[in-house]
PDB file of C-alpha atoms in Angstrom:
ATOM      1  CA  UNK A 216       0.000   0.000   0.000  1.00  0.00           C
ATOM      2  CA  UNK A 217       1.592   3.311  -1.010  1.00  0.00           C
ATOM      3  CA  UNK A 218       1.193   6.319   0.963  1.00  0.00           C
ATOM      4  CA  UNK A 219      -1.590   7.689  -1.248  1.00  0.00           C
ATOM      5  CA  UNK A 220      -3.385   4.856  -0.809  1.00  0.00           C
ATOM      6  CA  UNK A 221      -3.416   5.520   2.357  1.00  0.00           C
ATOM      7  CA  UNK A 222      -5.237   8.768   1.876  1.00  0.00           C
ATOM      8  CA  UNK A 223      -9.558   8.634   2.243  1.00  0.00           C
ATOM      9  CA  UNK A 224     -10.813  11.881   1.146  1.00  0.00           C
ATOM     10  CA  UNK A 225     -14.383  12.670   3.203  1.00  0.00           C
ATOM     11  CA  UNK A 226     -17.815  14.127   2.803  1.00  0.00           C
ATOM     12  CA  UNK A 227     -18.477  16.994   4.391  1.00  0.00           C
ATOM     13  CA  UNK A 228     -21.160  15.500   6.166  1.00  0.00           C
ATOM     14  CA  UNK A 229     -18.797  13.309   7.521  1.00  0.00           C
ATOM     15  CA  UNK A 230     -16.061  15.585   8.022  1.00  0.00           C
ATOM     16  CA  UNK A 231     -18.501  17.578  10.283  1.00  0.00           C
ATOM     17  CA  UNK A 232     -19.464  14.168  12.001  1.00  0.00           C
ATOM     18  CA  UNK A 233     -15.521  13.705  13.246  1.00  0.00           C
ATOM     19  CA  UNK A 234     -15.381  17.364  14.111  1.00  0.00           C
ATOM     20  CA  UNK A 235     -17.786  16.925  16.615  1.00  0.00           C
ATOM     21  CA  UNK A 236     -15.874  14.534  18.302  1.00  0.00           C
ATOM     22  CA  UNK A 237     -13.471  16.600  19.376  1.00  0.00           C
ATOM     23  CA  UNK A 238     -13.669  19.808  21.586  1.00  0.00           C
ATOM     24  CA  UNK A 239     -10.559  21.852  20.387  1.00  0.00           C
ATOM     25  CA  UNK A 240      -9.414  22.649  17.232  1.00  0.00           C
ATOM     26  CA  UNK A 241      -7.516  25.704  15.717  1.00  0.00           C
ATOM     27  CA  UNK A 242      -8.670  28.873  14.425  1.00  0.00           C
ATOM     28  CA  UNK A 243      -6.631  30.335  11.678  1.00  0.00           C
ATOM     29  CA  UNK A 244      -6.981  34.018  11.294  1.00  0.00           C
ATOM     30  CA  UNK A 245      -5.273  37.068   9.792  1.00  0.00           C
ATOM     31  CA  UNK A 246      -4.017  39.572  12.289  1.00  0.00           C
ATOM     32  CA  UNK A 247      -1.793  42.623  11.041  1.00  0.00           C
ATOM     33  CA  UNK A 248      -1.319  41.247   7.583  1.00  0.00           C
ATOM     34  CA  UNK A 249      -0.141  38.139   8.823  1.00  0.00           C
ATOM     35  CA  UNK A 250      -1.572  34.249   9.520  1.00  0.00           C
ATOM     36  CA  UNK A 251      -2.471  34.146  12.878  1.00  0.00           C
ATOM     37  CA  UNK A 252      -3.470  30.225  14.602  1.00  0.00           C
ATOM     38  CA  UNK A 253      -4.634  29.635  18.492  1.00  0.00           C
ATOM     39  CA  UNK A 254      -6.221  26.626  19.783  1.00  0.00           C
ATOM     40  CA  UNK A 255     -10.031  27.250  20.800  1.00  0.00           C
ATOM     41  CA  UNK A 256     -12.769  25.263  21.903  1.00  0.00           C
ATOM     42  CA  UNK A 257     -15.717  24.622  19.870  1.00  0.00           C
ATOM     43  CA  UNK A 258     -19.185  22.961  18.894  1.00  0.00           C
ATOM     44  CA  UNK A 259     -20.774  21.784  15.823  1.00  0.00           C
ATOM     45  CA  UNK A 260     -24.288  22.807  15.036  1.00  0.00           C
ATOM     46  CA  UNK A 261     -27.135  20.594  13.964  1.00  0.00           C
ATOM     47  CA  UNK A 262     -27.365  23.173  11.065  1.00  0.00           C
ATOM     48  CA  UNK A 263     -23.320  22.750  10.046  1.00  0.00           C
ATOM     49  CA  UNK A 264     -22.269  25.994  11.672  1.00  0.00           C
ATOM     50  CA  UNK A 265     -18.998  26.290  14.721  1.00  0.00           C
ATOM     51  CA  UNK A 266     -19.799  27.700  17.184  1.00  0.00           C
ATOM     52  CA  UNK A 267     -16.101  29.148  18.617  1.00  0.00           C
ATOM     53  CA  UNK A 268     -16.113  30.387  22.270  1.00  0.00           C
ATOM     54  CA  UNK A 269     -13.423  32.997  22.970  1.00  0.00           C
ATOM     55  CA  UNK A 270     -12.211  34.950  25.717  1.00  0.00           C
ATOM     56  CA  UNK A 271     -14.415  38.119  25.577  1.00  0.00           C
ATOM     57  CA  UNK A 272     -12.613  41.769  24.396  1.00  0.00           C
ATOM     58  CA  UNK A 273      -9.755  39.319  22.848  1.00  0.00           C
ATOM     59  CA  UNK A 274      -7.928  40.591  19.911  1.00  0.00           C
ATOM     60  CA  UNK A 275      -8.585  37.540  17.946  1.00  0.00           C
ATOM     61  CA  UNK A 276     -12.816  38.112  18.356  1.00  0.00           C
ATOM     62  CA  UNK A 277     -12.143  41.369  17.005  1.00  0.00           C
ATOM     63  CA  UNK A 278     -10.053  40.002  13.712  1.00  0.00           C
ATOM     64  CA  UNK A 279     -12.548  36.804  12.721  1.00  0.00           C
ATOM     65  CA  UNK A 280     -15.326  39.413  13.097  1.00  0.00           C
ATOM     66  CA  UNK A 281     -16.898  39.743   9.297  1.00  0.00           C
ATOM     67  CA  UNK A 282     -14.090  37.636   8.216  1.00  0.00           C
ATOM     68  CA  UNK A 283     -13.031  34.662   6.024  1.00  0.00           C
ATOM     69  CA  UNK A 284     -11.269  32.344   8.562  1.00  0.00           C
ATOM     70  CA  UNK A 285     -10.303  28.882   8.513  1.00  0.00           C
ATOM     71  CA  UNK A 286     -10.626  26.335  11.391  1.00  0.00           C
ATOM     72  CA  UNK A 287      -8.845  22.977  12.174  1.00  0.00           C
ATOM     73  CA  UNK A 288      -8.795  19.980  14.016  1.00  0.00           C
ATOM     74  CA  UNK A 289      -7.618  16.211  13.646  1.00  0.00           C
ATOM     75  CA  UNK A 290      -7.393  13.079  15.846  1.00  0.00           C
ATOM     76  CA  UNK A 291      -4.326  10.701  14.891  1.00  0.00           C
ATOM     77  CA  UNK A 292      -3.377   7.491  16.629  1.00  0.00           C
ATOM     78  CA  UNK A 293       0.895   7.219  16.351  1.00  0.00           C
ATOM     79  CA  UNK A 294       0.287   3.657  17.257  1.00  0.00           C
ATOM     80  CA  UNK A 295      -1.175   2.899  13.738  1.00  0.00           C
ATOM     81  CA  UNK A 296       0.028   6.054  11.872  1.00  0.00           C
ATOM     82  CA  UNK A 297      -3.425   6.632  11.135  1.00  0.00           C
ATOM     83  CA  UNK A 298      -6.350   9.371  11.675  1.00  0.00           C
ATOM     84  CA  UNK A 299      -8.646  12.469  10.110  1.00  0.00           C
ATOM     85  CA  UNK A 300      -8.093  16.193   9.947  1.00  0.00           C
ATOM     86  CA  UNK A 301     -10.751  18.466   8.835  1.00  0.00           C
ATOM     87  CA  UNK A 302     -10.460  22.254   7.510  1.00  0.00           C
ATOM     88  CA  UNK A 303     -13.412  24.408   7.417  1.00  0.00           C
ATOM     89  CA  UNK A 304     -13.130  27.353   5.925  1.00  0.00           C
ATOM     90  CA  UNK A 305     -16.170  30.294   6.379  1.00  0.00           C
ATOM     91  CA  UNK A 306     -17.087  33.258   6.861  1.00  0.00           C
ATOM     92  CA  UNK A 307     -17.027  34.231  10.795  1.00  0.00           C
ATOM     93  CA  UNK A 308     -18.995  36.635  12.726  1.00  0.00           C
ATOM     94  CA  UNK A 309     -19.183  37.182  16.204  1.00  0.00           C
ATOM     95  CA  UNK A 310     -22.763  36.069  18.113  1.00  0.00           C
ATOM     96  CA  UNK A 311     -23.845  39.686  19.223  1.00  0.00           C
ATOM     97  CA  UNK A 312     -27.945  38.782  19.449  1.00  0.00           C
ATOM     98  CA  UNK A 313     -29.015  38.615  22.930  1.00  0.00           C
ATOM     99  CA  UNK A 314     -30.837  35.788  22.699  1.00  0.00           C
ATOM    100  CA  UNK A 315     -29.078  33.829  20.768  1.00  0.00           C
ATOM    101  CA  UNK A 316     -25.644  34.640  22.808  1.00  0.00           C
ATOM    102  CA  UNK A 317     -28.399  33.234  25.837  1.00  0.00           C
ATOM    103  CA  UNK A 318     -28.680  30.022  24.483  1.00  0.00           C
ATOM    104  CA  UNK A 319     -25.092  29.904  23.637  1.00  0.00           C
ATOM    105  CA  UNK A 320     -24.043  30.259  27.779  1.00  0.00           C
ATOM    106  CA  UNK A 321     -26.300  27.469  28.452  1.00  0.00           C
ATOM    107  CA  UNK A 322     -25.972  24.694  25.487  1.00  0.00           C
ATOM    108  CA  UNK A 323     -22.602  26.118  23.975  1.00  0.00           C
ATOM    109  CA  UNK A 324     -18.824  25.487  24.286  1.00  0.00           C
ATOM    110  CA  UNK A 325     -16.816  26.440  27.179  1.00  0.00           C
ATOM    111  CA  UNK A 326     -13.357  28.735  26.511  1.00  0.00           C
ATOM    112  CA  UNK A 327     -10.751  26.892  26.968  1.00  0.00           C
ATOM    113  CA  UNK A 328      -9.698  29.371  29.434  1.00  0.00           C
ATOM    114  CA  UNK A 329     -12.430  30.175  31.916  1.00  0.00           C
ATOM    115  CA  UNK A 330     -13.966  33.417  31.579  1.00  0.00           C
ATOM    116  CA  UNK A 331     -17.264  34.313  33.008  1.00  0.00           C
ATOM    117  CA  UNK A 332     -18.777  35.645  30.189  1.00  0.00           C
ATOM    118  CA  UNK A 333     -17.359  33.995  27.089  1.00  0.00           C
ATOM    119  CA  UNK A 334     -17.441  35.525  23.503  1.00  0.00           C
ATOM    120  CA  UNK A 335     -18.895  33.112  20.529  1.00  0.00           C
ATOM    121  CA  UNK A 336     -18.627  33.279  17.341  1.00  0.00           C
ATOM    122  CA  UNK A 337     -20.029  31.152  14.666  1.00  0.00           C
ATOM    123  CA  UNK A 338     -18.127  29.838  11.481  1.00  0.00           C
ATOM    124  CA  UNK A 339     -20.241  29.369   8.346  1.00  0.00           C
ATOM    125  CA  UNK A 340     -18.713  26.734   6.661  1.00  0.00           C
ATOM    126  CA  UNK A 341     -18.178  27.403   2.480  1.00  0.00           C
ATOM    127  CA  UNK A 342     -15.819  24.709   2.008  1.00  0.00           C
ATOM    128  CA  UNK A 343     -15.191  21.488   4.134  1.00  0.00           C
ATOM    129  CA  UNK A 344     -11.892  19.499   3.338  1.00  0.00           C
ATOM    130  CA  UNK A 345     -11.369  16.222   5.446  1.00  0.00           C
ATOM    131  CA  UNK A 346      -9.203  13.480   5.099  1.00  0.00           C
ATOM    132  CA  UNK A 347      -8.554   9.849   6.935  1.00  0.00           C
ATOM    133  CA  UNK A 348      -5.124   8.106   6.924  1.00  0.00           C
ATOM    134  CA  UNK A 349      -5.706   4.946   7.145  1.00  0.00           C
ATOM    135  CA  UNK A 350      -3.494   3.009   9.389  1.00  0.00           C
ATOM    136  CA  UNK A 351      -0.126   1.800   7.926  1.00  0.00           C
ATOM    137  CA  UNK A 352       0.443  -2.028   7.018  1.00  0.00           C
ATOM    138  CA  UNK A 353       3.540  -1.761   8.442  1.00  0.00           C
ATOM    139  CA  UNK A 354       3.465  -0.011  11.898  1.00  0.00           C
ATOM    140  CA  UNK A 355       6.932   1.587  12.962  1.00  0.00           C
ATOM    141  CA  UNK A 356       8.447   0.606  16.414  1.00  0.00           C
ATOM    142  CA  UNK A 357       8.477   4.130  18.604  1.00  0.00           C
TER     143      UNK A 357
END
């Protein structure tokens, strides 16, 4: 088995699935001209959309805010070489509707970092990329 072989490419449907299996990923954002990436915790919507939760007043709400942005998150076992990563890119906004930012304090993700009033902003995806590597047929010794 070569190593492209290895390679599954996913739906989005199930790239969204794995996603919501795991509670951090990375935002990737651009911050004075430049790439910007910090780890974040997040949710998946019934409807497709992240929802990000962010420490409030933060630079990095104020740079997604209106913005294209990317987001990123994989599992991998280094046992069997193998795993997923999804990227979802979208356009971001941050959740400024009172009721909506309600609901998002009771059913949505917790900051990574505690803050008592969190900041949320939701990622519309546009384009969903997700791969699987399957596991090797030849495991390396570690």
């Amino acid at each position: 088995m070569t190593a492209a072989d290895r390679i599954e490419q996913l739906s989005d449907l199930e790239s969204l699935r794995l996603l919501a299996t795991v509670p951090i990923g990375r935002v990737v954002y651009t911050a004075h001209a430049l790439p910007g990436v910090l780890p974040v915790s997040f949710l998946v919507r019934s409807d497709g959309r992240l929802v990000l939760a962010l420490l409030p007043g933060g630079a990095l709400a104020r740079a997604l805010d209106g913005t294209v942005a990317a987001f990123q998150a994989d599992s991998v076992d280094l046992a069997t070489r193998s795993g997923w990563s999804v990227t979802v890119h979208g356009h971001a906004e941050v959740v400024r509707d009172p009721l909506r930012y309600q609901e998002l304090l009771r059913s949505g993700p917790e900051p990574w970092t505690t803050a008592p009033e969190p900041m949320f902003v939701l990622l519309t995806p546009e384009l969903v990329v997700g791969e699987r590597l399957l596991p090797s047929a030849h495991p390396h010794a570690g």
